[in-house]
Amino acid sequence: MKHSRADGWDTFLRDSLAGIEKAGLLRRLRVLDSPQTTHVVSGRRRLVNFSSNDYLGLANHPALREAAVQEWEKAGYGAGASRLVCGTLAAHERLEEAIAGFKRTEAALTFSSGYAAAMGSIPAICSKEDVIILDKLCHACLVDAARLSGAHLRVFPHNDLDKLESHLQWAREKHPGSRVLVVAESVYSMDGDVAPLREIVELKDRHGAWLFLDEAHGVGVIGEGGRGLAEQTGTGDRIEIQMGTLGKALGAHGAYLAGSPRLREFLINRARSFIYSTAPPAPVAAAAVKAVEILGSREGASLIKALWHNIHFLGSIPGIPKSASAIVPVIIGGESEAMAAGEKLLAAGFLVPAIRYPTVAKGTARLRITLSATHTEEDVRRLAETLALPCFPAVS
Ligand SMILES: Cc1ncc(COP(=O)(O)O)c(C=O)c1O
């Protein structure tokens, strides 16, 4: 049989996958046969879902569905093209007004995902003359975006304010004419801990830098009305760029950047993931508007209260780490051990993902438990009882 040079590609794929599997890092998709809610069905098995970022149970909320269906009937599904090319649909404008109101900023711009928001905005505002200083545990989209920008990069150990300050000083000394952007999250996605935001804001102000804050896991969870850590710490008006996602606690899809009208206009003109990508469907935007409305309502307040009840309840169980957010990591260490722990939980009826390298550092593989307002105390207690069994030494 004649082999072409292209055969090398298949060998590359096969050998790479074999290497990934040998390292215990192979990832596979699990199909759900039910909506994404607290109780899911997969392969005829009923599982209590502790894996989703749907912290308030809005992903399958009837009001979001109703808003999406109504918008579908009014505006259709596909958006047709980029918002700059074929005209922006009213639902996107409504969503941006709602988000700006919710975040108490003057303006907001939405993107098709959090990944797209970061990849479009950071390389738009920073180039090779600039400096970006990131927390070590920033999400992959922030890291990728910073790299793509070509800016000088500095990484500070997680939440280490002294190191952040020395990087800021370094930037001022070595790159005196540069713009400096500090990038941090409010709640870290794999550790569930919270940034010392007031201190970060003080530092970046003292050194004349801007702050890009990703509130993906803070919005809907922290602060009055779920407005996030910026609201809770009273720093919102000092943060130049506030990012948040619409597909986590808000139960819809997409993401936003909130800030000044000038920032919005600049991003419309420069963020490539906004300019060169088809707009999200209008029904998705309408569902997100409804989610923002719910957050501002009595129902939203009681959902946030129920979520915090579950966070405190799980944290009060001996052996379970306490968390300052809806994310509770149980560190296992080895990648295969973490996978085995996830499988045991699955056998016991719980969907809890094992998180491994490269999402977290090697040797810090973990079970990532996420809580939702819609878990019952019974769901949470049963999970904790299972984790207390001797086969889970990380907890028991
Ligand atoms: C901190 C953080 N930022 C951004 C994103 C990306 O958001 P999206 O899923 O909307 O692309 C995620 C997603 O997991 C995240 O955890």
PDB file of C-alpha atoms and ligand atoms in Angstrom, residues 53 112-116 139 141-142 185 187-190 214 216-217 243 245-248 253-255 368, ligand 1:
ATOM      1  CA  ASN A  53     -21.606  25.846  37.305  1.00  0.00           C
ATOM      2  CA  SER A 112     -20.463  34.565  22.479  1.00  0.00           C
ATOM      3  CA  SER A 113     -18.541  33.020  25.418  1.00  0.00           C
ATOM      4  CA  GLY A 114     -16.200  33.905  28.241  1.00  0.00           C
ATOM      5  CA  TYR A 115     -13.368  32.449  26.234  1.00  0.00           C
ATOM      6  CA  ALA A 116     -14.228  34.739  23.324  1.00  0.00           C
ATOM      7  CA  HIS A 139      -8.264  30.665  33.815  1.00  0.00           C
ATOM      8  CA  CYS A 141      -8.735  31.909  28.478  1.00  0.00           C
ATOM      9  CA  LEU A 142      -7.027  34.780  30.327  1.00  0.00           C
ATOM     10  CA  GLU A 185     -10.458  36.538  39.001  1.00  0.00           C
ATOM     11  CA  VAL A 187     -13.456  33.471  42.581  1.00  0.00           C
ATOM     12  CA  TYR A 188     -10.883  31.021  41.271  1.00  0.00           C
ATOM     13  CA  SER A 189     -12.520  28.312  39.226  1.00  0.00           C
ATOM     14  CA  MET A 190     -10.635  25.266  40.466  1.00  0.00           C
ATOM     15  CA  ASP A 214     -13.029  38.011  35.656  1.00  0.00           C
ATOM     16  CA  ALA A 216     -17.143  34.205  36.046  1.00  0.00           C
ATOM     17  CA  HIS A 217     -17.697  32.360  39.335  1.00  0.00           C
ATOM     18  CA  MET A 243     -15.830  40.426  32.875  1.00  0.00           C
ATOM     19  CA  THR A 245     -20.059  34.914  32.082  1.00  0.00           C
ATOM     20  CA  LEU A 246     -23.708  34.268  31.318  1.00  0.00           C
ATOM     21  CA  GLY A 247     -23.457  30.474  31.136  1.00  0.00           C
ATOM     22  CA  LYS A 248     -22.723  29.778  34.796  1.00  0.00           C
ATOM     23  CA  HIS A 253     -24.728  31.386  27.496  1.00  0.00           C
ATOM     24  CA  GLY A 254     -22.154  33.984  26.531  1.00  0.00           C
ATOM     25  CA  ALA A 255     -20.235  36.586  28.482  1.00  0.00           C
ATOM     26  CA  ARG A 368     -14.312  19.685  42.157  1.00  0.00           C
TER      27      ARG A 368
HETATM   28  C1  LIG B   1     -12.806  31.892  35.373  1.00  0.00           C
HETATM   29  C2  LIG B   1     -13.371  31.578  34.037  1.00  0.00           C
HETATM   30  N1  LIG B   1     -13.318  32.525  33.086  1.00  0.00           N
HETATM   31  C3  LIG B   1     -13.803  32.297  31.852  1.00  0.00           C
HETATM   32  C4  LIG B   1     -14.376  31.098  31.520  1.00  0.00           C
HETATM   33  C5  LIG B   1     -14.867  30.882  30.133  1.00  0.00           C
HETATM   34  O1  LIG B   1     -16.226  31.118  30.048  1.00  0.00           O
HETATM   35  P1  LIG B   1     -17.121  30.391  28.958  1.00  0.00           P
HETATM   36  O2  LIG B   1     -17.383  29.011  29.484  1.00  0.00           O
HETATM   37  O3  LIG B   1     -18.326  31.231  28.835  1.00  0.00           O
HETATM   38  O4  LIG B   1     -16.301  30.352  27.697  1.00  0.00           O
HETATM   39  C6  LIG B   1     -14.478  30.095  32.479  1.00  0.00           C
HETATM   40  C7  LIG B   1     -15.117  28.814  32.096  1.00  0.00           C
HETATM   41  O5  LIG B   1     -15.060  27.813  32.691  1.00  0.00           O
HETATM   42  C8  LIG B   1     -13.952  30.340  33.766  1.00  0.00           C
HETATM   43  O6  LIG B   1     -13.990  29.393  34.710  1.00  0.00           O
END
